[in-house]
Coordinates of C-alpha atoms in Angstrom, one line a residue:
X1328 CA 20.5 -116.7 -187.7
X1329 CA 24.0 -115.9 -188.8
X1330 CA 24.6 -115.8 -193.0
X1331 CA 26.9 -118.3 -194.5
X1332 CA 29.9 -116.9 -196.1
X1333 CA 30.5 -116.2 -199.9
X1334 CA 33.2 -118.3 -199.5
X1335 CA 34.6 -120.9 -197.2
X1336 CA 37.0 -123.8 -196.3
X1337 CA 37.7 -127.1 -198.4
X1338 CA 36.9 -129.9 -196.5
X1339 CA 39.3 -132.9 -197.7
X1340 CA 36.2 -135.0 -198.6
X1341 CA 35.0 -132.3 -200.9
X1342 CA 38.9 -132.3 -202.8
X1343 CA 37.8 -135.9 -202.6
X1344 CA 34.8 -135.5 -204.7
X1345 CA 36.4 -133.2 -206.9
X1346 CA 39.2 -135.3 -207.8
X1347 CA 36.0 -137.9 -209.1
X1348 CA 34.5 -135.6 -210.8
X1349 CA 37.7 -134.3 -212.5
X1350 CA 38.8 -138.0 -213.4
X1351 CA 35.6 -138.9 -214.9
X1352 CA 35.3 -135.7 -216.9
X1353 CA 38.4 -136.3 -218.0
X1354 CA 37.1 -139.7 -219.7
X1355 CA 33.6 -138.6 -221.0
X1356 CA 34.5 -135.1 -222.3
X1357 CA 36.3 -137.1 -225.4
X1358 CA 34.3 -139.9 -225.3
X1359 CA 31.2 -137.7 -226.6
X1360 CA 32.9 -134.8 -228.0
X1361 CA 34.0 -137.0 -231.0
X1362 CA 30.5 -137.2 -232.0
X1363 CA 28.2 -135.3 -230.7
X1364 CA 27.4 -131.7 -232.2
X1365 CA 27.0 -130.3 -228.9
X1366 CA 27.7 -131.4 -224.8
X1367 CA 26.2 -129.8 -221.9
X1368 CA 28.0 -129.6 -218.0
X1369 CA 25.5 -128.7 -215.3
X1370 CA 26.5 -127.7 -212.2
X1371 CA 23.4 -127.5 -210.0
X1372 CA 24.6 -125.7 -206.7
X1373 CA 27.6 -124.6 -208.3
X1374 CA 29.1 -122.5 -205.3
X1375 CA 31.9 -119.2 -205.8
X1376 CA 34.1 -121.3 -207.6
X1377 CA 36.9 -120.9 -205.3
X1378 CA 37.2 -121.9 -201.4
X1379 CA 38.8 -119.6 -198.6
X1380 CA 43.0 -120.4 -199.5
X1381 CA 42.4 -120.2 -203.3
X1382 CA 41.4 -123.7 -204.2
X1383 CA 39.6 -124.4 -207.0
X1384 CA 35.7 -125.1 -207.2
X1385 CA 33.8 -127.7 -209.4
X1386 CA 33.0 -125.0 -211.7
X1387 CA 36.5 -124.2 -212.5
X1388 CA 37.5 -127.5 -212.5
X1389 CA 35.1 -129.0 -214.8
X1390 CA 36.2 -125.8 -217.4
X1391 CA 39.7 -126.7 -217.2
X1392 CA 39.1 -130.2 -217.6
X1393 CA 38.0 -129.6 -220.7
X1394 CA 40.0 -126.4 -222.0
X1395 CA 43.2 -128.5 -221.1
X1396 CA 42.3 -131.8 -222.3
X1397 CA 45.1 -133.1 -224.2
X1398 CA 42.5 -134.4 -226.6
X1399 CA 40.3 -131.1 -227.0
X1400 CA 42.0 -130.4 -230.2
X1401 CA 40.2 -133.5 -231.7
X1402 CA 36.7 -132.8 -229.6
X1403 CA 33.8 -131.9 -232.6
X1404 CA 31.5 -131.0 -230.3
X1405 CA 30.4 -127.4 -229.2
X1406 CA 30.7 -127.8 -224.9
X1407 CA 28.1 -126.0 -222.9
X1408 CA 28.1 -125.3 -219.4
X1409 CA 25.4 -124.3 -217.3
X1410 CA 27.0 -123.2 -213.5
X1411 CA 23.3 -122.5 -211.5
X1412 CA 23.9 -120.7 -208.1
X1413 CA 21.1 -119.2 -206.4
X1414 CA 22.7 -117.2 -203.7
X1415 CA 23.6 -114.0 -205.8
X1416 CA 27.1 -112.9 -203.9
X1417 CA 28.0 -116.7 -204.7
X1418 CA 27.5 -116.0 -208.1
X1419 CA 29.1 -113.0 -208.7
X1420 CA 31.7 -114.3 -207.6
X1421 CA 31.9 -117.2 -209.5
X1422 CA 31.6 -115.0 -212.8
X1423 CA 34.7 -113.1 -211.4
X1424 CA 36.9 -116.2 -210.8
X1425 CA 35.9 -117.3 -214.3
X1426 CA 36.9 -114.8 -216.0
X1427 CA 40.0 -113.8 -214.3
X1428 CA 40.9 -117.5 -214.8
X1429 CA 39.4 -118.2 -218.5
X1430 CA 39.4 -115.0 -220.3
X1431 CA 39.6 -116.8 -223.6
X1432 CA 38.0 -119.9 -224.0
X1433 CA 38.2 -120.9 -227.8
X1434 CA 35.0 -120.5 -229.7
X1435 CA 33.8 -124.2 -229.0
X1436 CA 33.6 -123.6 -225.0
X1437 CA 31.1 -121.7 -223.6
X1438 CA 29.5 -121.0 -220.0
X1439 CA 26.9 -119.3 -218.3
X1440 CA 26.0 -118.4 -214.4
X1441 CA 22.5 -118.6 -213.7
X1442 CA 21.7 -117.2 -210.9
X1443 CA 18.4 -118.7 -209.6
X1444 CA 17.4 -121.8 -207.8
X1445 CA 17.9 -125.3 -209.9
X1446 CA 15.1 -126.8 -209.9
X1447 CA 13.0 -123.9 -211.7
X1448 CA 16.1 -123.3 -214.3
X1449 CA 16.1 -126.5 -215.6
X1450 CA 12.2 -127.2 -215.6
X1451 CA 12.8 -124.1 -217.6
X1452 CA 15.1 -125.4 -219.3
X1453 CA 13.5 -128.8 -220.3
X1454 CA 9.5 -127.0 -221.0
X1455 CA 11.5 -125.1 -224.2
X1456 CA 12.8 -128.5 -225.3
X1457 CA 9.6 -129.8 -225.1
X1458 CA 8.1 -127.1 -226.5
X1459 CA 10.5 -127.2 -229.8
X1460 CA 10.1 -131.0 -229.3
X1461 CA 13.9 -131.6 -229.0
X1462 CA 16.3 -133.8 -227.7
X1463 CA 18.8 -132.8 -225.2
X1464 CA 22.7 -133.0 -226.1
X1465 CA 24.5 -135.6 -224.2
X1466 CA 24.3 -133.8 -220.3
X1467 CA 26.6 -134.8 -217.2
X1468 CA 24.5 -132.9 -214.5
X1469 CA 26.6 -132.3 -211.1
X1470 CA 24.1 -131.9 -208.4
X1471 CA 25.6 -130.8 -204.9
X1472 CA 23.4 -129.1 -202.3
X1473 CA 24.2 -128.8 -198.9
X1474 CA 20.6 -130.0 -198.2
X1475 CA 18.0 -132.8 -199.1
X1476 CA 15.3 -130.0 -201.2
X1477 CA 15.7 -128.6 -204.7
X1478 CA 15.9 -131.5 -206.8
X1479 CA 13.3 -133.6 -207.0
X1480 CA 12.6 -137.3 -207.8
X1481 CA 10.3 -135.6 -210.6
X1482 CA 13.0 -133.3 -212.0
X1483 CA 15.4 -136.0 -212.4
X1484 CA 13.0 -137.9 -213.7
X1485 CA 12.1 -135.2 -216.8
X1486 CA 15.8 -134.8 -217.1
X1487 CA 17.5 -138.7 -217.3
X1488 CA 14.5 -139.4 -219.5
X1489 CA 16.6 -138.5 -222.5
X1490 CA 18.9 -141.0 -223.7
X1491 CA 22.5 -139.3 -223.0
X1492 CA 22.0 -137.8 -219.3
X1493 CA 24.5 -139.0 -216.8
X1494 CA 24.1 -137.4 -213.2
X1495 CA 26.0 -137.3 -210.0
X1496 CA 24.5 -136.4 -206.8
X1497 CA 25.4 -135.2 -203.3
X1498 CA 22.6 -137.8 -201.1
X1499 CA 23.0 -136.1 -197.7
X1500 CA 21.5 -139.9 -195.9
X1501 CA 23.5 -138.6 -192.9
X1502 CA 21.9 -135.3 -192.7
X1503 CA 18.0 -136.6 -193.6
X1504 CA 18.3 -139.4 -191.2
X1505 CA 17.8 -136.3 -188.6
X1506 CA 14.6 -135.0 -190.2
X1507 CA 12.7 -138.2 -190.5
X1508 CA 9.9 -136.2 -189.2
X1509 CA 6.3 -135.3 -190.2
X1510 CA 7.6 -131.6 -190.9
X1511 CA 9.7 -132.8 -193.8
X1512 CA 7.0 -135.4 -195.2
X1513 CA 6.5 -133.1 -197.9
X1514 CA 10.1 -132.4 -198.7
X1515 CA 11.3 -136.1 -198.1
X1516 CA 8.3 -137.3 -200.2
X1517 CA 9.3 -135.0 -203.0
X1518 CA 12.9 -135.8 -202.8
X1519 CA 12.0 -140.1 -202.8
X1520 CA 9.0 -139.5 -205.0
X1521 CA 7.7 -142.2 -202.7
X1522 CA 6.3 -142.5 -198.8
X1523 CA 8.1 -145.0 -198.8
X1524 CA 11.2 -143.6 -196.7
X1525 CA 8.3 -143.3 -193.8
X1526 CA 8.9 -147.2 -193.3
X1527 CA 12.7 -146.4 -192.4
X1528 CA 12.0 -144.1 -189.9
X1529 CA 11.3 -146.9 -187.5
X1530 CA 13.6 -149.5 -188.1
X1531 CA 16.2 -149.8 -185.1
X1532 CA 19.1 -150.6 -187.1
X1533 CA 21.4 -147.1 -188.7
X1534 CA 19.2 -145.5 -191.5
X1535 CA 22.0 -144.4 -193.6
X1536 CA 22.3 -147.7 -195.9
X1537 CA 18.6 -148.0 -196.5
X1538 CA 18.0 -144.4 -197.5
X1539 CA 21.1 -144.8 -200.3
X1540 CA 19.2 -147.9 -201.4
X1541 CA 15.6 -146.7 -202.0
X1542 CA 17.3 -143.6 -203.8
X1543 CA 18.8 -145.2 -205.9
X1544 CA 16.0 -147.5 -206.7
X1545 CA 14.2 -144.6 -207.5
X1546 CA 16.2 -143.4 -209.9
X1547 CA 16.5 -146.8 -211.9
X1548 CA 12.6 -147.2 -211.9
X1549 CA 11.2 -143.8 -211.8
X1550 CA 13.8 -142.2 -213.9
X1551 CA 14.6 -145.2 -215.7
X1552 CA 18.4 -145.2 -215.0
X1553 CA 20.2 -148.8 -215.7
X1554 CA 23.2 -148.5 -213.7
X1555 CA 24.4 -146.7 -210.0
X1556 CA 27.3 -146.7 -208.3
X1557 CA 27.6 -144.7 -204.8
X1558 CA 30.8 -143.7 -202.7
X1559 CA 30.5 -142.5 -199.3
X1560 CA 32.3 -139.9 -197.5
X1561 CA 33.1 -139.8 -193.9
X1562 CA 33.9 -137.0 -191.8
X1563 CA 37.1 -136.6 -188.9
X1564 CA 34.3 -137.7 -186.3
X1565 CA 34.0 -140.9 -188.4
X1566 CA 30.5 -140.0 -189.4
X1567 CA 28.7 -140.3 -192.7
X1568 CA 28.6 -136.8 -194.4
X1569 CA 26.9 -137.8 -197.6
X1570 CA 27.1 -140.6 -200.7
X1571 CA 28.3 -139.6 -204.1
X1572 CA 25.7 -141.3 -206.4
X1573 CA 26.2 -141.6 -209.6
X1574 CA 23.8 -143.0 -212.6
X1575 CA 23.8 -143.6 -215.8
X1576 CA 22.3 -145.6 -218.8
X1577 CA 25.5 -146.9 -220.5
X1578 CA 27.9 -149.3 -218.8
X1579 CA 30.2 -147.6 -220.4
X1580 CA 30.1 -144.7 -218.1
X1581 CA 29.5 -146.9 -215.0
X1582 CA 33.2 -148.3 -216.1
X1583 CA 35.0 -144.6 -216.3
X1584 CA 32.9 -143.6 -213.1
X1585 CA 34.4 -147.2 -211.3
X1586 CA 37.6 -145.8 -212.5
X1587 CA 37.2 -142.1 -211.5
X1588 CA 36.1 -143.3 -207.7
X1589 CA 38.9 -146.2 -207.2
X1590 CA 41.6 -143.5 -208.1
X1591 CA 40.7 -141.7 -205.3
X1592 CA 39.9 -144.9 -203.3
X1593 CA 42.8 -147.3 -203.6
X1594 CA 41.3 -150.1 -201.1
X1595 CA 38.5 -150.6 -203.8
X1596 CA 35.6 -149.6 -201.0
X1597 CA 34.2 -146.8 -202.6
X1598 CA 34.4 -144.9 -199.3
X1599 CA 36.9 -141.7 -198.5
X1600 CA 37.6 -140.6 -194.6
X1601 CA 38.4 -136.8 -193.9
X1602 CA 40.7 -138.9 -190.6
X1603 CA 42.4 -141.3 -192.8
X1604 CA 42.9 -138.8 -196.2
X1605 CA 44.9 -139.5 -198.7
X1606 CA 46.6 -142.1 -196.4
X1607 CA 43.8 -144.6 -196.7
X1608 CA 45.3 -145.7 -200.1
X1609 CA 48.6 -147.1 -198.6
X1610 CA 46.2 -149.0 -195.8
X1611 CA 45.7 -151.8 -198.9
X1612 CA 46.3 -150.3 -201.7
X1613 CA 43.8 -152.6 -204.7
X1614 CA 45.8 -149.9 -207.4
X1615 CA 48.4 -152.4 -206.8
X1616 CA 46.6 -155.3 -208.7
X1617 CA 47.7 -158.6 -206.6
X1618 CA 45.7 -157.9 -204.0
X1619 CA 42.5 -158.1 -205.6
X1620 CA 43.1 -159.9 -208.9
X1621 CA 42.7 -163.4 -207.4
X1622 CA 39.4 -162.5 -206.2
X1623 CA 38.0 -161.1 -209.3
X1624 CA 39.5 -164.1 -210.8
X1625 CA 37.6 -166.6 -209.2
X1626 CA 34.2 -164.3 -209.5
X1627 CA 34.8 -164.5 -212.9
X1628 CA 35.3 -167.9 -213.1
X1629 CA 32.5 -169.0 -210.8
X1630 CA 30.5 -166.9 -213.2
X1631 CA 31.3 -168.2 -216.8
X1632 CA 32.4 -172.0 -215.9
X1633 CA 31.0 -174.1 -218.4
X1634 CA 30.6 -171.1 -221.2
X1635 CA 32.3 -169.8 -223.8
X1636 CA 32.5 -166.0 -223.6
X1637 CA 33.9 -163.1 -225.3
X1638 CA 36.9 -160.9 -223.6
X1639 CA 34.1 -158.2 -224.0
X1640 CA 31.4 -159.8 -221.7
X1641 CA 33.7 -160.6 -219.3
X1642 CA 34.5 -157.0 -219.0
X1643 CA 31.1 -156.1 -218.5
X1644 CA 30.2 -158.6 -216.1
X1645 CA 33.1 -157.5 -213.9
X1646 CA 31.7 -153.3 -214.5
X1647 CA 27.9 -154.3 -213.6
X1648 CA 27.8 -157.1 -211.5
X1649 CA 30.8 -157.2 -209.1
X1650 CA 32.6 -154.6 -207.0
X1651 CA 36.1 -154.5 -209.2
X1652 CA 37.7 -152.9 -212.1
X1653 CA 38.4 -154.3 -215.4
X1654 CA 42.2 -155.5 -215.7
X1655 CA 43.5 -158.5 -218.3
X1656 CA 45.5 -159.2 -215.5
X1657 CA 42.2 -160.9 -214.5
X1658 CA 42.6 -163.3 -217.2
X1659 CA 46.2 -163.8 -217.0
X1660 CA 46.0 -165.1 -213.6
X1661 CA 43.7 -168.0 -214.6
X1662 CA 45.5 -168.7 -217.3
X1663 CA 49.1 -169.0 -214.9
X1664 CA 48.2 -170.3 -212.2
X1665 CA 44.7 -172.2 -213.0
X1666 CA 45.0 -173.3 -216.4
X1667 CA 42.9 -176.3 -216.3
X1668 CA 40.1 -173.7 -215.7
X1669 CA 40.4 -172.9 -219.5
X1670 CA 39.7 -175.3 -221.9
X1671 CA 40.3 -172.9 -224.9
X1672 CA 41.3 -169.8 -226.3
X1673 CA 40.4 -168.6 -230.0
X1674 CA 41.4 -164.7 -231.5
X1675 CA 45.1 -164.4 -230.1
X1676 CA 48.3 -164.8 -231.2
X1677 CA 50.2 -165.6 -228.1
X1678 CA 50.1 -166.6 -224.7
X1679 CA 49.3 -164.4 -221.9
X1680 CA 47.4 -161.6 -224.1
X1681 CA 43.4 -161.3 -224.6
X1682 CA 42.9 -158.4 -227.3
X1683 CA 39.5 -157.1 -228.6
X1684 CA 37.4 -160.4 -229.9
X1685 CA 39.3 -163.3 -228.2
X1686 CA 36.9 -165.6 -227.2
X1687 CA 37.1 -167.9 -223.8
X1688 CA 36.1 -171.1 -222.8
X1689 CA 36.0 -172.4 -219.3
X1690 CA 36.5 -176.0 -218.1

């Protein structure tokens, strides 16, 4: 069986996912930096750090994020990052590109490359926080294996149970759907922590949509995350390669992460196509607000009609419960071209504007 390279070539649906995860980092590096004593990055399969015509890796791209952040002079917090690869030429040669590219981080940055499997690291990891009985810092964990094994239900499960622990994960539903078999019960079983995926095997309709949803119901009841949010990726044969699933506890990172993934999805699908590339965002482009703001509009009216609400629920109505992004263009668009949908407005000053505190109330 031939030997995967050390290195190799950057799909566009991987620079897709990058550019997520560099967008949201981007947002919750100085969100919890201005607080927090300490940060943690993990990068679970983190890879060489580079790909075959020099482009650069999550590992090095999560590092920069931070190390150029216009706002790191104002970031209190000491940031750790953890790049775990178990396939040693892998990591050697991420600890070269790192330092050829970083040879000196300021005092506040660190890293380290493990070089071991994930899963035993961080149970490692988490038995001497238990041990001390201590809390983990706020932790982003980027899990991306090329597989379905490695990262159990259970492991998640010990991680997201502190408070501050964001992850997001490479689901490979197009590659499992394959091994639905009794070989992989164990593995599959370990990955759901459930049988439950057993029941999909046999359904006639396309498994890919019903694996994403009983992951990701595992994760809010087993691991007790509030919110997900998934974004697939298709390949140039127009086949699912994977979802990008992300979780959190805070609706306050579901709304950077809605952010980070309709940046690199203009249309608003939370979907990417290695055919259509970057082209897909002139198709219908959502970034340019008019074609989705009446929409949103009448979801949020439909949805508070009757009340009076603050500007602030509205907002998270719009990040939890509905497909969009928050704009107050939203609300200026009732207001010009509905206004008998409002019956008042309290906490401005003029028309057309809803700051911090305004409160609403729909006919």
């Amino acid at each position: 069986m031939p030997v995967e390279p050390t290195i190799w070539d950057l799909d566009p649906h991987t620079k897709a996912k990058h550019e997520i995860l560099r967008y949201y980092l981007g947002g919750w590096f100085p969100i919890l930096a201005r607080y927090a004593g300490r940060i943690v990055y993990i990068d679970g399969f983190a890879g060489p750090g580079v790909y075959s015509k020099g482009e650069e890796g999550s590992p090095v791209i999560a590092l920069r994020t931070a190390y150029e952040h216009v706002l790191r002079p104002q970031f209190r917090a000491e940031l750790v990052f953890l790049f775990i690869e178990s396939r040693k030429d892998r990591a050697e040669k991420l600890k070269e590109v790192l330092q050829e590219k970083f040879p000196d981080l300021p005092e506040k940055i660190k890293y380290w490359v493990i070089s071991d499997e994930f899963e035993p690291t961080i149970e490692r990891f988490l038995e001497e926080l238990e041990k001390e009985k201590a809390k983990l810092a706020p932790t982003f964990a980027f899990i991306d294996p090329f597989g379905f094994t490695g990262f159990s239900m259970d492991l998640l499960k010990r991680l997201l149970r502190h408070n501050k622990c964001e992850v997001l994960i490479t689901f490979m539903a197009g590659f499992i759907k394959r091994f639905l078999d009794e070989l992989r019960e164990p593995a599959l079983d370990s990955l759901f922590s459930t049988d439950e995926w057993r029941k999909i095997r046999d359904i006639d309709r396309p498994k890919e949509r019903p694996l994403l949803e009983l992951y990701e119901r595992q994760l809010r009841e087993v691991c007790g995350i509030n919110y997900t949010r998934s974004f697939e990726m298709i390949g140039e044969n127009n086949q699912l390669m994977y979802y990008m699933i992300f979780g959190t506890k805070h609706w306050k990172g579901l709304k950077v992460m809605k952010e980070a993934m309709w940046n690199v999805d203009g249309r608003g699908l939370y979907s990417f196509s290695d055919r259509l590339g970057r082209e897909q965002r002139f198709l219908t482009n959502y970034q340019d607000e008019p074609f989705w703001i009446p929409s949103a509009a009448e979801e949020v009216y439909n949805k508070f009609k009757g009340q009076t609400i603050s500007v602030e629920d509205i907002e998270k109505f719009i990040i939890i419960e509905i497909e969009y992004i928050f704009r107050k263009s939203i609300l200026i668009y009732i207001e010009d071209n509905n206004p008998e949908r409002i019956a008042d407005i309290k906490g401005r000053r003029k028309r057309r504007s809803f700051p911090a505190g305004c409160i609403i109330t729909f006919s």
